[in-house]
Coordinates of C-alpha atoms and ligand atoms in Angstrom, one line a residue:
Chain A
M298 CA 0.0 0.0 0.0
N299 CA 3.1 2.2 0.2
V300 CA 3.3 2.6 -3.6
S301 CA 3.4 6.4 -3.6
L302 CA 6.2 6.5 -1.0
A303 CA 8.3 4.0 -3.0
D304 CA 8.2 6.2 -6.1
P305 CA 9.5 9.7 -5.3
V306 CA 9.1 11.1 -8.8
R307 CA 5.5 10.2 -9.0
E308 CA 4.9 11.5 -5.6
S309 CA 6.4 14.9 -6.1
E310 CA 4.3 15.2 -9.3
L311 CA 1.2 14.6 -7.4
R312 CA 2.0 17.1 -4.6
V313 CA 0.2 19.9 -6.4
S314 CA -1.9 21.3 -3.5
T315 CA -0.7 19.5 -0.5
D316 CA -2.0 21.9 2.1
G317 CA -5.3 21.8 3.7
S318 CA -7.9 24.5 4.2
S319 CA -9.2 25.9 7.5
V320 CA -12.8 25.5 8.3
S321 CA -14.8 28.0 10.4
L322 CA -18.4 27.5 11.4
R323 CA -20.3 30.4 13.0
G324 CA -23.6 30.0 14.7
I325 CA -24.7 27.1 12.5
T326 CA -28.2 25.9 12.9
K327 CA -30.0 23.4 10.7
S328 CA -33.7 22.5 10.8
F329 CA -35.7 19.9 8.9
G330 CA -39.2 21.2 9.0
V331 CA -39.9 22.0 12.7
Q332 CA -37.2 19.8 14.0
E333 CA -33.9 21.7 14.7
V334 CA -31.1 19.3 14.4
L335 CA -28.1 21.6 15.0
H336 CA -28.4 24.4 17.5
G337 CA -25.8 27.1 17.0
I338 CA -22.4 25.4 16.3
D339 CA -19.3 27.5 16.5
L340 CA -16.2 25.6 15.4
D341 CA -12.7 26.4 14.0
I342 CA -10.6 23.7 12.4
P343 CA -7.1 24.9 11.5
A344 CA -5.7 23.8 8.1
G345 CA -4.4 20.3 8.0
Q346 CA -5.9 19.2 11.3
F347 CA -7.3 15.7 11.7
V348 CA -10.7 16.0 13.5
A349 CA -13.0 13.2 14.5
I350 CA -16.6 13.8 15.3
V351 CA -18.3 11.2 17.6
G352 CA -21.8 11.2 19.0
R353 CA -24.9 9.2 19.5
S354 CA -26.9 8.0 16.4
G355 CA -29.1 10.9 15.2
C356 CA -27.3 13.6 17.0
G357 CA -26.6 15.4 13.7
K358 CA -23.1 14.3 12.7
S359 CA -23.9 13.6 9.1
T360 CA -25.9 16.8 8.9
L361 CA -22.9 18.8 10.1
L362 CA -20.6 17.0 7.7
R363 CA -22.9 17.7 4.7
L364 CA -22.9 21.4 5.5
V365 CA -19.1 21.4 5.5
A366 CA -19.1 19.5 2.2
G367 CA -21.5 22.0 0.7
L368 CA -24.2 19.4 0.0
D369 CA -26.7 21.3 2.1
K370 CA -27.1 24.8 3.3
P371 CA -27.4 25.8 6.9
T372 CA -30.7 27.2 8.1
S373 CA -28.7 30.0 9.7
G374 CA -25.0 30.8 10.3
T375 CA -22.1 30.6 8.0
V376 CA -19.6 28.0 6.8
E377 CA -16.3 29.5 5.7
I378 CA -13.4 27.7 4.1
D379 CA -10.1 29.6 4.2
G380 CA -12.1 32.6 5.2
R381 CA -14.4 32.4 2.1
A382 CA -18.1 31.8 2.3
T383 CA -18.6 30.6 -1.3
G384 CA -16.8 29.1 -4.2
W385 CA -15.2 26.3 -2.2
R386 CA -17.4 23.3 -3.2
D387 CA -14.7 21.6 -5.2
T388 CA -12.0 21.9 -2.6
V389 CA -14.0 19.6 -0.3
R390 CA -14.5 15.9 -1.0
L391 CA -16.9 13.7 0.9
M392 CA -16.5 9.9 1.4
F393 CA -19.7 8.0 2.4
Q394 CA -20.3 5.0 4.5
E395 CA -21.0 3.1 1.3
P396 CA -18.5 3.2 -1.5
R397 CA -21.1 4.5 -3.9
L398 CA -19.2 3.4 -7.0
L399 CA -20.9 3.5 -10.4
P400 CA -21.4 -0.3 -11.0
W401 CA -21.4 0.2 -14.8
Q402 CA -18.1 1.9 -14.9
R403 CA -14.7 0.3 -14.6
V404 CA -12.6 1.0 -11.5
A405 CA -10.4 3.6 -13.3
A406 CA -13.5 5.4 -14.7
N407 CA -15.0 5.5 -11.2
V408 CA -11.9 7.3 -10.0
E409 CA -12.1 9.7 -12.9
V410 CA -15.6 10.7 -11.5
G411 CA -13.5 12.6 -8.9
L412 CA -12.3 14.9 -11.7
S413 CA -15.8 15.6 -13.1
H414 CA -15.7 19.3 -12.0
R415 CA -12.7 20.0 -14.3
K416 CA -13.2 21.3 -17.8
S417 CA -10.1 19.7 -19.5
G418 CA -9.8 16.0 -19.4
D419 CA -6.9 14.5 -21.4
D420 CA -4.9 13.5 -18.4
R421 CA -7.8 12.1 -16.4
R422 CA -6.9 8.5 -17.0
R423 CA -3.3 9.0 -16.0
L424 CA -4.2 10.8 -12.8
A425 CA -6.8 8.1 -12.0
I426 CA -4.3 5.3 -12.3
E427 CA -1.7 7.2 -10.3
T428 CA -4.2 7.7 -7.5
L429 CA -5.2 4.1 -7.6
A430 CA -1.6 3.2 -7.1
Q431 CA -1.6 5.3 -3.9
V432 CA -4.3 3.1 -2.5
G433 CA -2.6 0.0 -3.9
L434 CA -5.2 -0.9 -6.5
D435 CA -3.7 0.2 -9.8
D436 CA -3.6 -3.4 -11.0
R437 CA -7.4 -3.6 -10.7
A438 CA -8.1 -0.5 -12.8
K439 CA -9.9 -2.4 -15.6
E440 CA -12.2 -4.4 -13.3
W441 CA -15.9 -3.9 -12.7
P442 CA -16.5 -2.7 -9.1
S443 CA -18.7 -5.7 -8.4
V444 CA -15.8 -8.1 -8.3
L445 CA -14.0 -6.1 -5.6
S446 CA -14.2 -6.8 -1.9
G447 CA -15.9 -4.3 0.4
G448 CA -12.5 -2.9 1.6
Q449 CA -11.2 -2.6 -2.0
K450 CA -14.3 -0.8 -3.0
Q451 CA -13.8 1.7 -0.2
R452 CA -10.2 2.2 -1.3
V453 CA -11.5 3.0 -4.8
A454 CA -13.8 5.5 -3.3
L455 CA -10.9 7.0 -1.4
A456 CA -8.9 7.3 -4.6
R457 CA -11.9 9.0 -6.2
A458 CA -11.9 11.5 -3.4
L459 CA -8.2 12.0 -3.5
V460 CA -7.7 12.4 -7.3
S461 CA -8.7 16.0 -7.3
H462 CA -6.3 16.9 -4.5
P463 CA -9.0 18.1 -2.1
R464 CA -8.0 20.6 0.6
I465 CA -10.5 19.1 2.9
L466 CA -11.6 15.5 3.0
A467 CA -14.7 14.6 5.0
F468 CA -15.6 11.0 5.9
D469 CA -19.0 9.9 7.0
E470 CA -18.4 6.6 8.8
P471 CA -16.3 5.4 5.9
L472 CA -15.3 2.2 7.7
G473 CA -18.5 1.3 9.4
A474 CA -19.3 -1.6 7.1
L475 CA -15.9 -3.2 7.1
D476 CA -14.6 -6.1 9.1
A477 CA -12.2 -5.4 12.0
L478 CA -8.9 -6.2 10.2
T479 CA -9.8 -4.4 7.0
R480 CA -10.8 -1.5 9.2
I481 CA -7.4 -1.2 10.8
E482 CA -5.8 -1.4 7.4
M483 CA -8.0 1.3 6.0
Q484 CA -7.3 3.5 9.1
S485 CA -3.6 3.4 8.5
L486 CA -4.1 4.0 4.8
I487 CA -6.2 7.1 5.6
E488 CA -3.6 8.3 8.1
Q489 CA -0.9 7.7 5.6
V490 CA -2.4 9.7 2.8
W491 CA -3.4 12.4 5.2
Q492 CA 0.2 12.8 6.4
D493 CA 1.3 12.5 2.8
K494 CA -1.0 15.2 1.4
G495 CA -1.7 17.5 4.3
F496 CA -5.4 18.0 3.7
T497 CA -7.7 18.8 6.5
A498 CA -9.5 15.6 7.5
I499 CA -12.9 15.4 9.2
V500 CA -14.0 11.9 10.1
V501 CA -17.4 11.1 11.5
T502 CA -17.4 7.8 13.4
H503 CA -19.3 6.0 16.0
D504 CA -16.2 4.2 17.1
V505 CA -14.4 6.2 19.8
T506 CA -11.3 4.0 19.5
E507 CA -11.1 4.8 15.9
A508 CA -11.5 8.5 16.6
V509 CA -8.7 8.5 19.2
T510 CA -6.4 6.4 17.0
L511 CA -6.7 8.7 14.0
A512 CA -7.5 12.2 15.2
D513 CA -5.6 15.2 16.5
R514 CA -8.8 16.3 18.1
V515 CA -12.1 14.6 18.9
L516 CA -15.4 16.5 19.0
L517 CA -18.3 15.0 20.8
L518 CA -21.6 16.1 19.4
D519 CA -24.6 15.9 21.7
A520 CA -28.1 17.1 20.9
G521 CA -26.9 19.4 18.2
R522 CA -24.1 21.0 20.1
V523 CA -20.4 20.4 20.6
A524 CA -20.4 18.9 24.0
M525 CA -16.8 18.1 24.3
D526 CA -13.6 19.1 22.5
V527 CA -10.6 16.9 23.3
T528 CA -7.1 17.3 21.9
V529 CA -5.3 14.0 21.3
D530 CA -1.6 14.9 21.5
L531 CA 0.0 11.4 21.0
P532 CA 2.8 10.4 18.7
R533 CA 1.9 8.7 15.4
P534 CA 1.5 6.0 14.3
R535 CA -0.6 5.1 17.3
R536 CA -0.8 1.5 18.4
H537 CA -4.1 -0.1 19.3
G538 CA -4.3 -0.6 23.1
D539 CA -2.0 2.3 24.0
P540 CA -2.8 3.2 27.7
E541 CA -2.8 7.0 27.2
A542 CA -5.2 6.6 24.2
A543 CA -7.3 4.3 26.3
A544 CA -7.6 7.0 29.0
I545 CA -8.8 9.6 26.6
E546 CA -11.2 7.1 25.1
G547 CA -12.5 6.4 28.6
R548 CA -13.3 10.0 29.2
I549 CA -15.1 10.4 25.9
L550 CA -17.1 7.2 26.4
D551 CA -18.1 8.3 29.9
R552 CA -19.4 11.5 28.6
L553 CA -21.2 9.8 25.7
L554 CA -22.9 7.3 28.1
G555 CA -23.7 10.1 30.5
R556 CA -21.8 8.6 33.4
Chain B
M1056 CA -24.0 -35.0 -24.1
K1057 CA -25.2 -32.3 -21.8
R1058 CA -25.6 -29.9 -24.8
A1059 CA -27.7 -32.4 -26.7
L1060 CA -30.1 -32.9 -23.8
P1061 CA -32.5 -30.0 -24.5
W1062 CA -33.0 -31.2 -28.0
V1063 CA -34.2 -34.7 -27.1
V1064 CA -37.8 -33.8 -26.5
P1065 CA -38.3 -31.7 -29.7
V1066 CA -36.7 -34.4 -31.8
V1067 CA -39.0 -37.1 -30.2
I1068 CA -42.0 -34.9 -30.9
L1069 CA -40.9 -34.4 -34.5
L1070 CA -40.5 -38.1 -35.1
A1071 CA -43.8 -38.9 -33.5
W1072 CA -45.5 -36.3 -35.6
Q1073 CA -43.9 -37.7 -38.8
A1074 CA -44.9 -41.2 -37.8
A1075 CA -48.5 -40.2 -37.0
S1076 CA -48.8 -38.6 -40.4
Q1077 CA -47.3 -41.5 -42.2
F1078 CA -49.6 -44.1 -40.6
G1079 CA -52.7 -41.9 -41.3
V1080 CA -53.4 -41.0 -37.7
L1081 CA -53.0 -37.3 -38.5
R1082 CA -54.9 -36.3 -41.7
D1083 CA -53.2 -34.0 -44.1
Q1084 CA -56.0 -31.5 -43.9
I1085 CA -55.5 -31.2 -40.2
M1086 CA -51.8 -31.3 -39.9
P1087 CA -49.4 -32.1 -42.7
A1088 CA -46.2 -34.2 -42.0
P1089 CA -43.0 -32.4 -41.1
T1090 CA -41.5 -33.4 -44.5
A1091 CA -44.5 -31.8 -46.3
V1092 CA -44.0 -28.6 -44.3
A1093 CA -40.4 -28.6 -45.2
E1094 CA -41.3 -29.1 -48.9
A1095 CA -43.8 -26.2 -48.6
F1096 CA -41.1 -24.1 -47.0
W1097 CA -38.8 -24.8 -49.9
R1098 CA -41.5 -24.0 -52.4
V1099 CA -42.5 -20.6 -51.0
L1100 CA -38.8 -19.8 -50.5
R1101 CA -37.9 -20.4 -54.1
S1102 CA -40.8 -18.5 -55.5
G1103 CA -39.5 -15.5 -53.6
E1104 CA -42.9 -15.1 -51.9
L1105 CA -41.6 -16.0 -48.5
L1106 CA -38.7 -13.5 -48.5
R1107 CA -40.9 -10.7 -49.7
D1108 CA -43.5 -11.4 -47.0
I1109 CA -40.8 -11.7 -44.3
E1110 CA -39.4 -8.4 -45.4
I1111 CA -42.7 -6.5 -45.3
S1112 CA -43.7 -8.1 -42.0
T1113 CA -40.3 -7.3 -40.4
W1114 CA -40.5 -3.8 -41.7
R1115 CA -43.9 -3.2 -40.2
A1116 CA -42.8 -4.8 -36.9
F1117 CA -39.8 -2.6 -36.4
A1118 CA -41.2 0.6 -37.8
G1119 CA -44.1 0.3 -35.4
F1120 CA -41.7 -0.7 -32.6
A1121 CA -39.4 2.3 -33.3
V1122 CA -42.3 4.7 -33.2
G1123 CA -44.1 3.3 -30.1
G1124 CA -40.9 2.4 -28.3
G1125 CA -39.3 5.7 -29.1
I1126 CA -42.2 7.7 -27.7
G1127 CA -42.5 5.3 -24.7
F1128 CA -38.8 5.7 -24.0
A1129 CA -38.9 9.5 -24.3
L1130 CA -42.0 9.9 -22.2
G1131 CA -40.7 7.4 -19.6
M1132 CA -37.5 9.4 -19.3
L1133 CA -39.3 12.7 -19.2
N1134 CA -41.7 11.6 -16.5
G1135 CA -39.0 9.9 -14.5
L1136 CA -37.0 13.1 -14.5
S1137 CA -39.6 15.8 -14.2
G1138 CA -42.2 15.7 -11.5
L1139 CA -44.3 18.3 -13.4
S1140 CA -44.5 16.2 -16.5
E1141 CA -45.3 13.1 -14.5
K1142 CA -48.1 14.7 -12.7
L1143 CA -49.5 16.0 -16.0
T1144 CA -49.4 12.8 -18.0
D1145 CA -48.8 9.7 -15.9
S1146 CA -52.3 9.1 -14.5
T1147 CA -53.8 9.6 -18.0
L1148 CA -51.4 7.1 -19.5
Q1149 CA -52.1 4.6 -16.8
M1150 CA -55.8 4.9 -17.5
V1151 CA -55.4 4.4 -21.2
R1152 CA -53.1 1.5 -20.5
N1153 CA -56.1 -0.5 -19.3
I1154 CA -57.6 -0.5 -22.8
P1155 CA -56.3 -3.7 -24.5
H1156 CA -54.8 -2.2 -27.7
L1157 CA -56.3 -5.0 -29.8
A1158 CA -59.7 -3.9 -28.8
L1159 CA -59.1 -0.8 -30.9
I1160 CA -59.0 -2.8 -34.2
P1161 CA -62.5 -1.9 -35.4
L1162 CA -61.8 1.7 -34.6
V1163 CA -58.4 1.6 -36.2
I1164 CA -59.9 0.1 -39.4
L1165 CA -62.4 2.9 -39.5
W1166 CA -59.7 5.5 -39.1
F1167 CA -57.0 4.2 -41.4
G1168 CA -58.8 1.6 -43.5
I1169 CA -56.7 -1.6 -43.9
G1170 CA -53.5 0.2 -45.1
E1171 CA -50.1 0.2 -43.6
E1172 CA -51.0 2.9 -41.1
A1173 CA -53.4 0.7 -39.3
K1174 CA -50.8 -1.9 -38.6
L1175 CA -48.1 0.5 -37.7
F1176 CA -50.5 2.3 -35.3
L1177 CA -51.5 -0.9 -33.5
V1178 CA -47.9 -2.2 -33.2
A1179 CA -46.7 1.2 -32.0
L1180 CA -49.5 1.4 -29.4
G1181 CA -48.9 -2.1 -28.2
V1182 CA -45.2 -1.5 -27.8
F1183 CA -45.5 1.9 -26.2
F1184 CA -46.8 0.9 -22.8
P1185 CA -44.3 -1.8 -21.7
I1186 CA -41.4 0.5 -22.8
Y1187 CA -43.0 3.5 -21.1
V1188 CA -43.7 1.8 -17.9
N1189 CA -40.4 0.1 -17.6
T1190 CA -38.4 3.2 -18.5
L1191 CA -40.2 5.2 -15.9
H1192 CA -39.7 2.5 -13.3
G1193 CA -36.0 2.3 -14.2
V1194 CA -35.4 6.0 -13.9
R1195 CA -37.3 6.1 -10.6
S1196 CA -35.4 3.3 -9.1
V1197 CA -31.9 4.8 -9.9
D1198 CA -30.0 4.7 -6.6
R1199 CA -30.4 8.1 -4.8
Q1200 CA -27.1 7.7 -3.2
L1201 CA -25.3 7.5 -6.5
L1202 CA -27.2 10.6 -7.6
E1203 CA -26.1 12.4 -4.5
M1204 CA -22.5 11.3 -5.0
A1205 CA -22.6 12.5 -8.6
R1206 CA -23.8 16.0 -7.5
A1207 CA -21.3 16.1 -4.7
Y1208 CA -18.5 15.4 -7.2
G1209 CA -19.6 18.3 -9.4
M1210 CA -21.0 16.3 -12.3
S1211 CA -23.0 18.4 -14.8
E1212 CA -26.7 17.5 -15.3
R1213 CA -25.8 16.1 -18.7
A1214 CA -23.1 13.9 -17.3
I1215 CA -25.4 12.8 -14.5
F1216 CA -28.0 11.7 -17.1
W1217 CA -25.6 9.8 -19.3
R1218 CA -23.4 8.3 -16.6
V1219 CA -25.8 7.7 -13.7
V1220 CA -29.5 7.9 -14.7
F1221 CA -29.4 6.2 -18.1
P1222 CA -27.2 3.2 -17.1
G1223 CA -29.0 2.9 -13.9
A1224 CA -32.4 2.6 -15.7
L1225 CA -31.0 0.3 -18.4
P1226 CA -31.7 -3.1 -16.8
S1227 CA -35.4 -2.1 -16.4
I1228 CA -35.5 -0.6 -19.9
F1229 CA -34.3 -4.0 -21.3
V1230 CA -37.1 -5.7 -19.5
G1231 CA -39.5 -3.4 -21.3
L1232 CA -37.7 -3.9 -24.5
R1233 CA -38.0 -7.7 -24.5
Y1234 CA -41.6 -7.5 -23.3
G1235 CA -42.3 -5.0 -26.1
L1236 CA -40.8 -7.3 -28.7
G1237 CA -43.2 -10.0 -27.7
I1238 CA -46.2 -7.7 -28.0
M1239 CA -44.8 -6.4 -31.3
W1240 CA -45.0 -9.8 -33.0
L1241 CA -48.3 -10.6 -31.4
T1242 CA -49.9 -7.4 -32.5
L1243 CA -48.6 -7.8 -36.0
I1244 CA -49.9 -11.4 -36.3
V1245 CA -53.3 -10.3 -35.3
A1246 CA -53.3 -7.2 -37.6
E1247 CA -52.0 -9.1 -40.6
T1248 CA -54.4 -11.9 -40.1
I1249 CA -57.4 -9.6 -40.0
S1250 CA -56.5 -7.4 -42.9
A1251 CA -53.5 -7.4 -45.1
S1252 CA -52.5 -7.9 -48.8
S1253 CA -49.0 -8.8 -48.0
G1254 CA -46.9 -10.1 -45.2
I1255 CA -46.7 -13.4 -43.4
G1256 CA -50.2 -13.2 -41.9
F1257 CA -51.5 -12.6 -45.4
M1258 CA -49.6 -15.6 -46.7
A1259 CA -51.2 -17.7 -44.0
M1260 CA -54.7 -16.5 -44.7
N1261 CA -54.3 -16.7 -48.4
A1262 CA -53.1 -20.3 -48.1
R1263 CA -56.0 -21.1 -45.9
E1264 CA -58.4 -20.1 -48.7
F1265 CA -56.8 -22.6 -51.0
M1266 CA -56.6 -25.2 -48.2
M1267 CA -52.8 -25.3 -48.3
V1268 CA -52.4 -26.3 -44.7
D1269 CA -48.6 -26.9 -45.2
V1270 CA -48.1 -23.2 -46.1
V1271 CA -50.2 -22.1 -43.1
V1272 CA -47.9 -24.2 -40.8
V1273 CA -44.9 -22.6 -42.5
S1274 CA -46.2 -19.1 -41.7
I1275 CA -46.8 -20.0 -38.1
L1276 CA -43.2 -21.4 -37.8
I1277 CA -41.8 -18.3 -39.5
Y1278 CA -43.5 -16.1 -36.9
A1279 CA -42.1 -18.2 -34.1
L1280 CA -38.6 -18.0 -35.7
L1281 CA -38.8 -14.2 -36.1
G1282 CA -39.9 -13.8 -32.5
K1283 CA -37.1 -16.0 -31.3
L1284 CA -34.6 -14.1 -33.4
A1285 CA -35.7 -10.7 -32.1
D1286 CA -35.5 -12.0 -28.5
S1287 CA -32.1 -13.5 -29.0
I1288 CA -30.8 -10.2 -30.4
A1289 CA -32.3 -8.3 -27.5
R1290 CA -30.6 -10.8 -25.1
L1291 CA -27.3 -10.4 -26.7
L1292 CA -27.6 -6.6 -26.5
E1293 CA -28.6 -7.0 -22.9
R1294 CA -25.6 -9.1 -22.0
T1295 CA -23.2 -6.7 -23.8
C1296 CA -24.7 -3.6 -22.2
L1297 CA -25.1 -5.0 -18.7
A1298 CA -21.8 -6.8 -18.6
W1299 CA -21.1 -4.9 -15.4
N1300 CA -23.9 -6.6 -13.6
P1301 CA -22.9 -9.9 -12.0
V1302 CA -26.3 -11.4 -13.0
Y1303 CA -25.2 -11.3 -16.6
A1304 CA -21.5 -11.6 -16.2
D1305 CA -21.3 -15.4 -16.2
V1306 CA -23.2 -16.0 -19.4
Ligands
ATP2839 N1 -33.1 15.1 4.9 C1 -33.6 15.1 6.2 N2 -34.9 15.3 6.4 C2 -35.5 15.3 7.6 N3 -34.8 14.9 8.7 C3 -33.5 14.7 8.6 C4 -32.8 14.7 7.3 N4 -31.5 14.4 7.5 C5 -31.4 14.2 8.8 N5 -32.6 14.3 9.5 C6 -32.8 14.2 10.9 O1 -31.7 14.9 11.6 C7 -31.3 14.2 12.7 C8 -29.8 14.0 12.6 O2 -29.5 13.2 11.5 P1 -28.0 12.8 11.1 O3 -28.1 11.9 9.9 O4 -27.2 14.0 11.0 O5 -27.6 11.9 12.4 P2 -26.2 11.2 12.6 O6 -25.6 11.8 13.8 O7 -25.4 11.1 11.4 O8 -26.7 9.7 13.0 P3 -26.0 8.3 12.6 O9 -24.9 8.1 13.6 O10 -27.1 7.3 12.9 O11 -25.6 8.3 11.2 C9 -32.1 12.9 12.7 O12 -33.1 13.0 13.7 C10 -32.6 12.8 11.4 O13 -33.9 12.1 11.4
MG2840 MG1 -24.9 9.7 10.0

């Protein structure tokens, strides 16, 4: 999976916009009909930070993420990326819980979907293959998605998100449907590409261990508000079962469970 | 050996049929022997009559199919994509759908006489509904999550149509296509049998007047063959276009 690191020429070529963008939310509320899901969220995420958002089911995590990704508009408040309120749609990429690959397009063409917003397209295929190499799947470029395993599909989805060099990558429980081992593999892949590219990462997860393993900072969302903001200042790569991480995890879990 | 297995029953039936004719169990006026049918086939083929009739029937079938299927496809797409258009037309179409199109034959003869238009109209009408209904269903059942993904990745509306909506609806459209092909032949047989001065149906009715049972049987077999051929082509197309779908991949 370390293909990009093993090939310095290719890597430097791909480092076009390595840096992330900062995110700033001011007084964000979001209502669906009469139900207000988010009640006034103020949040600053510095460029390049790895943030995890945890919280009970239905507390508004996906809703918040969709606002940051520009898929929905807040009912009130502002979302600013690098200090700009508009025009940043294409700098943010969203990865879903399901791979959401087009089943009728080959793997490489699915990665090219990530370049749909661009006008010119002669180098699409090349960029797609290079990005597939970064997730270790360049040899499967010509396959149909249906023959890939769940983890492989999610890696293709990751390549699709990465191919346009997003400055912010948002993940909505991207590993929720994977088995434990594949999960750990995917976690380190995500961590590796994040370190490699320097984008701002925002991961929604219901797994507190995953949050503490990956993130610089864990936000706990409760009833539409940020109830807890924990900095995780531990060296990387973090090992599973590290006692310091376990302590942080315990604090977050206590709060989640209302103990 | 395995490949031969499906052919065993037809061959046995054919042999039994031949035997029954030869021993006088089946009278020629009821059902001529397979060999007699083969002879009749050869006769009409050599006279050029058969090919001419196949040509005219096939033309009618596919012209009607193109018109009815084309309109059905376009309306199905439109109603699948536009809520306004659907509200406006769908319930009317669903009501009209309950009229069996063959029930319109007397009316159609009054309108168009017994010319080509009458047959084209009937075929087009019969083919319209399966294509319309299945196209609409296909568009409606396109995965919302894929649509959301496409929008999130900045695909243009045009690209969304060609890369997400159309391929997503295609399996259902093929169901409509194959169903429509069946209705196409059925309608044509009825229309040609009732009123025509050319075509396979005409050949059959003409032969009936002269008590040429063998030619009647030939026409029936030709209809079956054409129907089978059209279905096979549709299947082939389906397998090529839906190769991504594991359901079709193994074939
Ligand atoms: N499009 C929508 N229309 C109406 N209500 C919605 C919509 N999207 C979300 N909601 C509601 O908003 C609330 C928060 O939903 P959201 O999907 O953000 O939760 P979540 O924290 O992501 O939950 P989970 O962990 O189960 O994914 C829920 O009560 C949900 O019913
Ligand atoms: Mg969610």
